[in-house]
PDB file of C-alpha atoms in Angstrom:
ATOM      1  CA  UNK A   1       0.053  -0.559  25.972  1.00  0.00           C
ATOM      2  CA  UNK A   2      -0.949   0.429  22.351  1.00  0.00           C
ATOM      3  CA  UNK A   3       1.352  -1.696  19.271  1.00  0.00           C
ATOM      4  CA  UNK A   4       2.735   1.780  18.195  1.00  0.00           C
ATOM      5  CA  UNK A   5       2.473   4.009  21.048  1.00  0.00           C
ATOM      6  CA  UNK A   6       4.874   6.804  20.206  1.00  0.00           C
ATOM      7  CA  UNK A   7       5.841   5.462  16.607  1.00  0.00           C
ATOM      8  CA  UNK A   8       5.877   8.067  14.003  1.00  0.00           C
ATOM      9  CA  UNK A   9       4.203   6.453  10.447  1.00  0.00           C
ATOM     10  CA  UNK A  10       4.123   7.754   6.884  1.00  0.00           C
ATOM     11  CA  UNK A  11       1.330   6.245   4.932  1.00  0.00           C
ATOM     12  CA  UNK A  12       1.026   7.145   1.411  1.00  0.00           C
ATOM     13  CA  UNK A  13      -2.392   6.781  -0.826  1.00  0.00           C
ATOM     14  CA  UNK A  14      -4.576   8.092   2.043  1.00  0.00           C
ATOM     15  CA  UNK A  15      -7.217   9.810  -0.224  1.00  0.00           C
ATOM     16  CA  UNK A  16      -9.834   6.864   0.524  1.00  0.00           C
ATOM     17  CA  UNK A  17     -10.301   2.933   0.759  1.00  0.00           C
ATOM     18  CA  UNK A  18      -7.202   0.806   2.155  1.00  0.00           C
ATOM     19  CA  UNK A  19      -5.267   4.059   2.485  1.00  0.00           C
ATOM     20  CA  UNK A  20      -7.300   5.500   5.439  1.00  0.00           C
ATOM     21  CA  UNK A  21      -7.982   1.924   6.577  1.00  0.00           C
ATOM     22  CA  UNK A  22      -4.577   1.332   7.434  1.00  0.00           C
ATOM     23  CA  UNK A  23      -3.799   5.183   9.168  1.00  0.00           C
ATOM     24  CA  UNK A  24      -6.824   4.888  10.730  1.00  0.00           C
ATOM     25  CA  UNK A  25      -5.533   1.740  12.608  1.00  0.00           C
ATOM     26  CA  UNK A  26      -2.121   3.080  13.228  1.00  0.00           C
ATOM     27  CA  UNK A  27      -3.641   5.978  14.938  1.00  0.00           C
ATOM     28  CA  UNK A  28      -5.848   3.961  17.047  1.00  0.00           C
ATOM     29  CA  UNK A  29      -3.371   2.123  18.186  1.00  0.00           C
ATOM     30  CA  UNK A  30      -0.905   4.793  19.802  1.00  0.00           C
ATOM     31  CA  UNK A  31       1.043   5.897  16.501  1.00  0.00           C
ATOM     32  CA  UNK A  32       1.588   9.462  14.725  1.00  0.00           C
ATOM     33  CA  UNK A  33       0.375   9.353  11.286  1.00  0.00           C
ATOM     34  CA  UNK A  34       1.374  11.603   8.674  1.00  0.00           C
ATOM     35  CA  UNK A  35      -1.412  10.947   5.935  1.00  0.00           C
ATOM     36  CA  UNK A  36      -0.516  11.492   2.502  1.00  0.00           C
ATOM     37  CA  UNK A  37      -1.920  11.578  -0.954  1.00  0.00           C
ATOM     38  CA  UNK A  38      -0.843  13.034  -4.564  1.00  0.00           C
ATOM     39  CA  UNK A  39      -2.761  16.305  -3.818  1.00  0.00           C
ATOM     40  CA  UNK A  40      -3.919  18.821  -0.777  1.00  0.00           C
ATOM     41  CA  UNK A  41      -7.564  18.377  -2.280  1.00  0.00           C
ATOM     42  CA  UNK A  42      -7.257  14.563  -2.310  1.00  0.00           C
ATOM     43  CA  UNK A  43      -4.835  14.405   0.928  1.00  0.00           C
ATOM     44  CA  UNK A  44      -7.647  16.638   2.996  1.00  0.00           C
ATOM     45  CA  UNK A  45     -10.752  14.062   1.142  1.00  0.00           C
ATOM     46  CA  UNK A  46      -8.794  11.407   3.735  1.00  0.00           C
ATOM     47  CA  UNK A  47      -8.692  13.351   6.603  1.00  0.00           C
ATOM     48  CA  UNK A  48     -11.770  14.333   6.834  1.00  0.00           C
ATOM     49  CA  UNK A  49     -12.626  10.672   6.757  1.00  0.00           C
ATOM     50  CA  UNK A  50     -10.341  10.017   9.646  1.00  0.00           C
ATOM     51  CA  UNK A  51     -12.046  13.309  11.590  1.00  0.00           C
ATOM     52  CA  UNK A  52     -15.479  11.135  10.920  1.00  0.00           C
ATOM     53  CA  UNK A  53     -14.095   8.370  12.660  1.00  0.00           C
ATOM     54  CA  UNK A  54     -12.701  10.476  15.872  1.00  0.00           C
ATOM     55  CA  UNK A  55      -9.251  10.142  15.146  1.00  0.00           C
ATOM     56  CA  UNK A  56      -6.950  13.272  15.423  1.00  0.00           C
ATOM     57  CA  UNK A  57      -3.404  12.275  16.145  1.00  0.00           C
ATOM     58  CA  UNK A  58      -2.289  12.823  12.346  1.00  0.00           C
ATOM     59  CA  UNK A  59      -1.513  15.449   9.884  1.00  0.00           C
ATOM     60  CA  UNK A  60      -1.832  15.993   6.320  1.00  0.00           C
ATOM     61  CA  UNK A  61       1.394  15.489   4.206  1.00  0.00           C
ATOM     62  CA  UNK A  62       0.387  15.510   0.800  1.00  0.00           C
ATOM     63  CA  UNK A  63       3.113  15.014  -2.119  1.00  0.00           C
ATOM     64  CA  UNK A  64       3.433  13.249  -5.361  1.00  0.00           C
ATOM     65  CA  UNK A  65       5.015   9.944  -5.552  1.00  0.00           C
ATOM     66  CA  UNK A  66       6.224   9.916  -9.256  1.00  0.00           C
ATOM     67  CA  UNK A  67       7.833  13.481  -8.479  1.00  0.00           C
ATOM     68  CA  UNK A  68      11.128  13.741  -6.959  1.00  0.00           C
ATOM     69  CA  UNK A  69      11.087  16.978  -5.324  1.00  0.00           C
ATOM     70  CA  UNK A  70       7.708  16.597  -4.060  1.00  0.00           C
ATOM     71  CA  UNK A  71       8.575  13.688  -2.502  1.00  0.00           C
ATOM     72  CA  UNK A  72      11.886  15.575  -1.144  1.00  0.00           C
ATOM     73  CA  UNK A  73       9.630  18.256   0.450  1.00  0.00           C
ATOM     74  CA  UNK A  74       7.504  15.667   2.134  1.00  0.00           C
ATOM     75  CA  UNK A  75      10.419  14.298   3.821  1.00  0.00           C
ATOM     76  CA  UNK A  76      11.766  17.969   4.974  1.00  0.00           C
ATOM     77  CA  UNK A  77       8.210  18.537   6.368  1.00  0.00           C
ATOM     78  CA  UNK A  78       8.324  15.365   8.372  1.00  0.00           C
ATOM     79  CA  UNK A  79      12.068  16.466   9.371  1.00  0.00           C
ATOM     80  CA  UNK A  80      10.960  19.517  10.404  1.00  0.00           C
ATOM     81  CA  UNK A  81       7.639  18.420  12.689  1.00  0.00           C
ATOM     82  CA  UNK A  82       8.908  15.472  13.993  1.00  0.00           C
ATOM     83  CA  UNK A  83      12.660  14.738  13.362  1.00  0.00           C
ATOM     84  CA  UNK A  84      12.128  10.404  12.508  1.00  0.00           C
ATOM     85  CA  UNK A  85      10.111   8.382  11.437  1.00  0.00           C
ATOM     86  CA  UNK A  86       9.822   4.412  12.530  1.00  0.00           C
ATOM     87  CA  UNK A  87       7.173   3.423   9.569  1.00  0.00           C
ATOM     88  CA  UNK A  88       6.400   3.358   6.335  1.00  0.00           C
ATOM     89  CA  UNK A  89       3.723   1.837   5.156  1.00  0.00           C
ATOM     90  CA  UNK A  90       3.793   2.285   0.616  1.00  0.00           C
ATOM     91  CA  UNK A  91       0.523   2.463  -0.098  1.00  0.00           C
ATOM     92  CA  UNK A  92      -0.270   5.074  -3.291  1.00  0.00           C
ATOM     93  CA  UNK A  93      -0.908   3.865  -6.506  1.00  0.00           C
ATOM     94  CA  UNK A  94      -2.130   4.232  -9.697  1.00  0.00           C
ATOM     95  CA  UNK A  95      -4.485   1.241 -10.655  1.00  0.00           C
ATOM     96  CA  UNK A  96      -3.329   1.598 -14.833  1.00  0.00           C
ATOM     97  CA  UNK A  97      -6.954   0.746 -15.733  1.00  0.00           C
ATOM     98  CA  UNK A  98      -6.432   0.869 -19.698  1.00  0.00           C
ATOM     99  CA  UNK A  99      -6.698  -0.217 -22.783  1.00  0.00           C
ATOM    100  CA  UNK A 100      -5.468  -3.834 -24.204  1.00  0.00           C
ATOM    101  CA  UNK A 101      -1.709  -4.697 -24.435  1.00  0.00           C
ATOM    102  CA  UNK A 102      -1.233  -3.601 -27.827  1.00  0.00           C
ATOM    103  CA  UNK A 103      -3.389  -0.141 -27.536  1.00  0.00           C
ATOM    104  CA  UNK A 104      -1.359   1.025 -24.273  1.00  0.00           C
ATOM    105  CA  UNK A 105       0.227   4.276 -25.275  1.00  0.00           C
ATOM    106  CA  UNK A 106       4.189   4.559 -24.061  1.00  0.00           C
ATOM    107  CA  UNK A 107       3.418   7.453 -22.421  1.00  0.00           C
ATOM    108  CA  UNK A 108       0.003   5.463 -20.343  1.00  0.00           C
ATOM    109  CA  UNK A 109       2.553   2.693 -19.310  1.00  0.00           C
ATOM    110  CA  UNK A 110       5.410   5.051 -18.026  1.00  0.00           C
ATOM    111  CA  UNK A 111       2.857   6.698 -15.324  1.00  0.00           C
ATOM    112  CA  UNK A 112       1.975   3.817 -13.597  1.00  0.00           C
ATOM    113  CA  UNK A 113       5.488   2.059 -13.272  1.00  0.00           C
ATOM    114  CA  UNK A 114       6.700   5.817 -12.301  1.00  0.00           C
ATOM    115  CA  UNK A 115       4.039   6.343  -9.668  1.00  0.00           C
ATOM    116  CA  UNK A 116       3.567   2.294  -8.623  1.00  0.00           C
ATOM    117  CA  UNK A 117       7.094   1.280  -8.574  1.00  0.00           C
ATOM    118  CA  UNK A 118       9.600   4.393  -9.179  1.00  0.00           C
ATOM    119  CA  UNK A 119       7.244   6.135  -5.984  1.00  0.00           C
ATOM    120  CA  UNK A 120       7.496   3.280  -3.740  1.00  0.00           C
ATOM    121  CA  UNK A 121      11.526   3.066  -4.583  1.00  0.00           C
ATOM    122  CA  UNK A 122      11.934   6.929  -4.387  1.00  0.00           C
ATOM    123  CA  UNK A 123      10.012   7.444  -0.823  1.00  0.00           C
ATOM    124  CA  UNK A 124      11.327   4.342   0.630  1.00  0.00           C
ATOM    125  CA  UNK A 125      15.197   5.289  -0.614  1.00  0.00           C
ATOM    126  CA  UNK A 126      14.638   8.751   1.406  1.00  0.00           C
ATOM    127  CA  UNK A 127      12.785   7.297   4.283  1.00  0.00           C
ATOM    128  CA  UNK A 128      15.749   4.866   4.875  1.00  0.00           C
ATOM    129  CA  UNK A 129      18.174   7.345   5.032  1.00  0.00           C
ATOM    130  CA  UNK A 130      16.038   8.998   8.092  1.00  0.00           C
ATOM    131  CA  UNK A 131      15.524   6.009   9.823  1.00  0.00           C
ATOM    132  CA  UNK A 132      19.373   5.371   9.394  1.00  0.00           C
ATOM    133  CA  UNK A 133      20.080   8.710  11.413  1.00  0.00           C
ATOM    134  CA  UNK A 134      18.298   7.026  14.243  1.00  0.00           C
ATOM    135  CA  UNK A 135      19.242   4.299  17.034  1.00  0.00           C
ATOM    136  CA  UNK A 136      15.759   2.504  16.515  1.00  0.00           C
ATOM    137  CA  UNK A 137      15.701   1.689  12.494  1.00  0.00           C
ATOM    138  CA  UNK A 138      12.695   1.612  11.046  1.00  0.00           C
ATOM    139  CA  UNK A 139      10.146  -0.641   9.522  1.00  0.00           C
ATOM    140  CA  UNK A 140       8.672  -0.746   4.923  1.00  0.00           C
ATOM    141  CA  UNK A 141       5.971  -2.054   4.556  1.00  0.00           C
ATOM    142  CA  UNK A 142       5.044  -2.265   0.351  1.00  0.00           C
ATOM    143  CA  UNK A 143       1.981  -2.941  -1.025  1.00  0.00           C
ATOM    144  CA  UNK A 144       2.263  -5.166  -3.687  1.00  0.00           C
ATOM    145  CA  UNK A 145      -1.211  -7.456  -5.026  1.00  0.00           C
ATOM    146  CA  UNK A 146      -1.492 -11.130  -5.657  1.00  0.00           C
ATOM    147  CA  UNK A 147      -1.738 -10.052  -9.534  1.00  0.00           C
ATOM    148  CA  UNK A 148       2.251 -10.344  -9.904  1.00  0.00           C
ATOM    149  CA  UNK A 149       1.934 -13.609 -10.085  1.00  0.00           C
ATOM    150  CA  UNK A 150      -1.446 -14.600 -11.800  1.00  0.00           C
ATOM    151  CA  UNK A 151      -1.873 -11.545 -14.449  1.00  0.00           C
ATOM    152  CA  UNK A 152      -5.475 -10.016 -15.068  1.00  0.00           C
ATOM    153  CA  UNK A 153      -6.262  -8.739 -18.669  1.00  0.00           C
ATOM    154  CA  UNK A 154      -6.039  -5.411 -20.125  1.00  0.00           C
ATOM    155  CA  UNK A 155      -3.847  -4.277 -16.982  1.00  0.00           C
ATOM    156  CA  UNK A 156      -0.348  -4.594 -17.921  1.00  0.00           C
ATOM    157  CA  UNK A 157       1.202  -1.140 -16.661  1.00  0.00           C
ATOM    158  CA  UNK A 158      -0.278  -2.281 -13.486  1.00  0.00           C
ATOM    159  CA  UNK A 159       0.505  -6.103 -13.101  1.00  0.00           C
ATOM    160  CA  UNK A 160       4.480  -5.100 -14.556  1.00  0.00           C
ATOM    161  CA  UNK A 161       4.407  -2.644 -11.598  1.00  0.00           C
ATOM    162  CA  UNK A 162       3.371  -5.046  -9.256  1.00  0.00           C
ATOM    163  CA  UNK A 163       5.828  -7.700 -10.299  1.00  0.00           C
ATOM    164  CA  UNK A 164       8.367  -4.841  -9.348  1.00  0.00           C
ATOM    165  CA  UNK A 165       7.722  -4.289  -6.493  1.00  0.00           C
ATOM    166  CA  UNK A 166       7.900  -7.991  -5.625  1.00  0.00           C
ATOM    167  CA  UNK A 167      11.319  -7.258  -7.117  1.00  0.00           C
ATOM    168  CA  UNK A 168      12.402  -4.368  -4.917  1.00  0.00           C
ATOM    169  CA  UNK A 169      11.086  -5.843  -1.914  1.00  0.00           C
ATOM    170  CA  UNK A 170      13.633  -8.499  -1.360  1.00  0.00           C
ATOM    171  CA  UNK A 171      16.379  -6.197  -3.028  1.00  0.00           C
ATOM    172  CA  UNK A 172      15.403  -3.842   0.261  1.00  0.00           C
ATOM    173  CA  UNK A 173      15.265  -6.209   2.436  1.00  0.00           C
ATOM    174  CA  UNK A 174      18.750  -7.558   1.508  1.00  0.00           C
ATOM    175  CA  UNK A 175      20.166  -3.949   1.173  1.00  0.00           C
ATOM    176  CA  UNK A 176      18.914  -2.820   4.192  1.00  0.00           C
ATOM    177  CA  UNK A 177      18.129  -5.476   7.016  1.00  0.00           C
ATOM    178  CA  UNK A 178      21.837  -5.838   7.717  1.00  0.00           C
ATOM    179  CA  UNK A 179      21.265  -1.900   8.537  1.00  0.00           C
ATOM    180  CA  UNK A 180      18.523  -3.255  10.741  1.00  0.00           C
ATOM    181  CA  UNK A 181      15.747  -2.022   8.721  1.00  0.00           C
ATOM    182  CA  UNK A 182      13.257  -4.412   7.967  1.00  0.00           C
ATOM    183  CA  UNK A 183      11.191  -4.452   4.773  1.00  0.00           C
ATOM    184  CA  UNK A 184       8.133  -6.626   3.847  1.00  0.00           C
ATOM    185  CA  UNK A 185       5.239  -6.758   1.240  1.00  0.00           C
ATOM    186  CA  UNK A 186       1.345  -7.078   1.768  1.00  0.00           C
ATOM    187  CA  UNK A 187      -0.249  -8.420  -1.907  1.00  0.00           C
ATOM    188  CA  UNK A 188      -3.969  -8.418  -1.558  1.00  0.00           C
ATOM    189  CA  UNK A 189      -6.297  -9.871  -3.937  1.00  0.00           C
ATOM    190  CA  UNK A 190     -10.008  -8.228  -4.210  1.00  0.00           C
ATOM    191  CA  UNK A 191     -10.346  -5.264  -2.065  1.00  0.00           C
ATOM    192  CA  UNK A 192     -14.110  -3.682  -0.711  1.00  0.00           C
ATOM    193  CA  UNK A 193     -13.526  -0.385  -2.091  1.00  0.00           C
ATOM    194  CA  UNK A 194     -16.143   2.311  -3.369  1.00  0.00           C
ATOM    195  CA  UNK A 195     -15.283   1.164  -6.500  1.00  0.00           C
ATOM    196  CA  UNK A 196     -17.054  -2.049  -5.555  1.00  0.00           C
ATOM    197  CA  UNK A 197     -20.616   0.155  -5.078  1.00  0.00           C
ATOM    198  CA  UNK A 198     -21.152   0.606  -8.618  1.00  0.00           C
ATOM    199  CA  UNK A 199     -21.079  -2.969  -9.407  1.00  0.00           C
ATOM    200  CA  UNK A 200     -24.156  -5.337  -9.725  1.00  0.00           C
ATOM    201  CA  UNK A 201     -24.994  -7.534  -7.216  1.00  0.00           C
ATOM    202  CA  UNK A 202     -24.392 -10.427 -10.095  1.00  0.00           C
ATOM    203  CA  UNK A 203     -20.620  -9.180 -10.741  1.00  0.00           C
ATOM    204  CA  UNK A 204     -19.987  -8.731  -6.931  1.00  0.00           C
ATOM    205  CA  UNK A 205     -21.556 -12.823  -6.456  1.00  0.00           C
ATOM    206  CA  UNK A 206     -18.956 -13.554  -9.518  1.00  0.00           C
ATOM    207  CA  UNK A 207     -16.282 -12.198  -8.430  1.00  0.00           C
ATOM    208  CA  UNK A 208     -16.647 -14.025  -5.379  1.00  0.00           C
ATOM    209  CA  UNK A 209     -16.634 -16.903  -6.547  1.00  0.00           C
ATOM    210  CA  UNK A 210     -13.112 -16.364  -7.201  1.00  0.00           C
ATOM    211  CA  UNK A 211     -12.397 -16.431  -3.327  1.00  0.00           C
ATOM    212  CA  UNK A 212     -12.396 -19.591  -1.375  1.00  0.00           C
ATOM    213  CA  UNK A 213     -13.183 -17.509   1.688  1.00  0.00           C
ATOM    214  CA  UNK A 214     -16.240 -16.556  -0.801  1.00  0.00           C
ATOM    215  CA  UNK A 215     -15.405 -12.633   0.244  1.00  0.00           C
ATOM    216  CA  UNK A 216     -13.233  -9.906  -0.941  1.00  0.00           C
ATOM    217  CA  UNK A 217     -10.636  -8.213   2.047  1.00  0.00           C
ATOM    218  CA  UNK A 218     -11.868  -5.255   3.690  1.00  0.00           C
ATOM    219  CA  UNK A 219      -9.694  -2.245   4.416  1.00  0.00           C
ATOM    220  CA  UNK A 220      -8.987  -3.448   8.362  1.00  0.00           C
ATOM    221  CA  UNK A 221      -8.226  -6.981   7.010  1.00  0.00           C
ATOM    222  CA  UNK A 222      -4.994  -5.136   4.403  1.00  0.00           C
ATOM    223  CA  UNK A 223      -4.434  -2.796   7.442  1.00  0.00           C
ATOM    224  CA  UNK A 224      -4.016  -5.425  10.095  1.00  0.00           C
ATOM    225  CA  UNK A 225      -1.304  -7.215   8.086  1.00  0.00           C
ATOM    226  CA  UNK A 226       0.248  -4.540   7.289  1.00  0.00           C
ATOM    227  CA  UNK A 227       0.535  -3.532  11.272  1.00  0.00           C
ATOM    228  CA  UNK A 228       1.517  -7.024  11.954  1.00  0.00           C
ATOM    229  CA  UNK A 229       4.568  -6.500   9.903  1.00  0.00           C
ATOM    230  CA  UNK A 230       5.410  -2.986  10.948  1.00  0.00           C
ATOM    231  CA  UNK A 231       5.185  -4.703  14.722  1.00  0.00           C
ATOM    232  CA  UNK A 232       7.927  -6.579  16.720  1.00  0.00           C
ATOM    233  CA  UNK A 233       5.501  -9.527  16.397  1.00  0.00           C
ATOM    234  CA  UNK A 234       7.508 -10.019  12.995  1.00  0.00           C
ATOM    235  CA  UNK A 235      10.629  -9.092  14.578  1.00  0.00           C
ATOM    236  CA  UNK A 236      12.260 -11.813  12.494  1.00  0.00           C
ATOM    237  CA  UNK A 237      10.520 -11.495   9.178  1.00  0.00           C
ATOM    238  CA  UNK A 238      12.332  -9.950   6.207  1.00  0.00           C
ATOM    239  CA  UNK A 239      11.598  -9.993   2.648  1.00  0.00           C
ATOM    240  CA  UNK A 240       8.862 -11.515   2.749  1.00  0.00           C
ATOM    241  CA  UNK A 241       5.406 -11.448   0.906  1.00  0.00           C
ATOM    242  CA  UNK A 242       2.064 -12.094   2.603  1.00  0.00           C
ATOM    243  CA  UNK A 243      -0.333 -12.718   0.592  1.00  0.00           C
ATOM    244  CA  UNK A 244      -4.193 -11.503   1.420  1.00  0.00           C
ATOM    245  CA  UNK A 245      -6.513 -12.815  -0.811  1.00  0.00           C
ATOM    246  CA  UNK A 246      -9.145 -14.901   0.515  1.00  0.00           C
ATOM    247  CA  UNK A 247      -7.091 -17.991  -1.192  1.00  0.00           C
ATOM    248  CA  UNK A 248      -7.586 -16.637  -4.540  1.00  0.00           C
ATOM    249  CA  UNK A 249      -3.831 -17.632  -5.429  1.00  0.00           C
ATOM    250  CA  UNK A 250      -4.433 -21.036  -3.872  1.00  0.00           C
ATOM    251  CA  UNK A 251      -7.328 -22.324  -6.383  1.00  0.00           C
ATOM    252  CA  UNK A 252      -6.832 -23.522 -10.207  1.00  0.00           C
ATOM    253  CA  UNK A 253     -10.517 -22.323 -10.937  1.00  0.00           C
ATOM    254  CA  UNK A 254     -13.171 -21.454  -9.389  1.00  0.00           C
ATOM    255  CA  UNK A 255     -16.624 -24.147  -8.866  1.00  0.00           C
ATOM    256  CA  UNK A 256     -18.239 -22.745 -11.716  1.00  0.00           C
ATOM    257  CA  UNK A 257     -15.561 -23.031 -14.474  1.00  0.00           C
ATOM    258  CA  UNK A 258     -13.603 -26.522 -12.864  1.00  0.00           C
ATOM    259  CA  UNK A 259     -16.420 -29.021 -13.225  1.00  0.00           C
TER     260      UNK A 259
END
């Protein structure tokens, strides 16, 4: 029998990359995926990337993360086609690729902590609250990144974001496992994205460097984690972080800088 046969899964930030990584493997293995991204344009870029791969057994849910009644209309469409859900999996966010700390404009750094960490508070809160109205519980999985705790430069909306949702992730898990809702975090490190194609091979072979493993995650390696901890093979696992990152957080330097 599939891991998720019959399981009905939200995953948010579905428009390309990790996003449709991770539905795509829920689908394939038995679940009901309602994709979702900030936009129908963006939302229907992802499922037409899922069509590509033969998958059909999802539906497009898009809504905007950092909005509060989009969010609330999201959660009366998946009331209304489905009436639960057992998984969510908080993918969407806003990468806050900007200027240096003391050029970010107020206004720059309130978007990404309102998408990256007032989104992933806003859909989880209303997602609890349907998988409260239900015998089985449910499953949150957040997507944090291994930059929380080692900072990058010139990406401080994003790395404060990330540190939240560190943050919120054992406040759910406290709040809620008693409720028998468990809630977990995924933090990767460097992921293959299309972002990735525009690069040199001389950056990529840097960059690599940074990784013990000597390679950056792909989508399936985030997605498999991530479906891990949405399975009962973490039955007993609760706010915790996994960290994917090729054992970037492990090493002081990399070969070329620690000699």
């Amino acid at each position: 029998m599939k891991r998720f046969e019959g399981k009905v899964v939200l995953v948010t930030g579905t428009s390309r990359n990790t996003g449709v990584g991770i539905a795509a493997l829920f689908i394939r293995e038995g679940a009901f995926v309602f994709v979702c991204s900030s936009s129908p344009e963006s939302t229907a870029k992802g499922a037409r990337q899922l069509h590509d791969m033969g998958l059909t057994n999802f539906i497009e849910a898009p809504a905007d993360i950092s909005d509060p009644e989009s969010v609330d209309k999201l959660f009366q469409f998946i009331q209304e086609k489905t009436g639960r859900l057992d998984i969510l999996v908080n993918n969407a966010c806003n990468q806050g690729i900007g200027p240096a700390f003391e050029d970010i404009p107020y206004d720059f750094f309130k978007k990404v902590i309102l998408t990256n960490l007032g989104g992933t508070f806003y859909v989880s809160q209303q997602a609890a609250r349907m998988m409260l109205r239900q015998e089985s519980r449910g499953v949150i999985v957040n997507l944090g990144s291994n930059v929380s705790m080692r900072a990058i430069r010139n990406r401080t909306a994003y790395v404060s974001s990330k540190g939240g949702i560190d943050a919120l992730t054992r406040s759910m898990a406290v709040d809620l496992g008693p409720k028998g809702i468990r809630v977990n975090e995924v933090a990767p490190g460097y992921i293959y994205t299309d972002r990735w194609d525009a690069l040199d091979e001389g950056t990529r072979t840097r960059r690599r460097m940074n990784c013990p493993l000597r390679q950056e995650a792909t989508a399936d390696d985030i997605a498999q984690t991530v479906a891990f901890l949405a399975s009962d093979a973490s039955r007993n696992i609760c706010g915790e972080r996994i960290v994917v990152d090729a054992g970037c957080s492990a090493q002081h330097m990399p070969e070329d800088v620690d000699r």
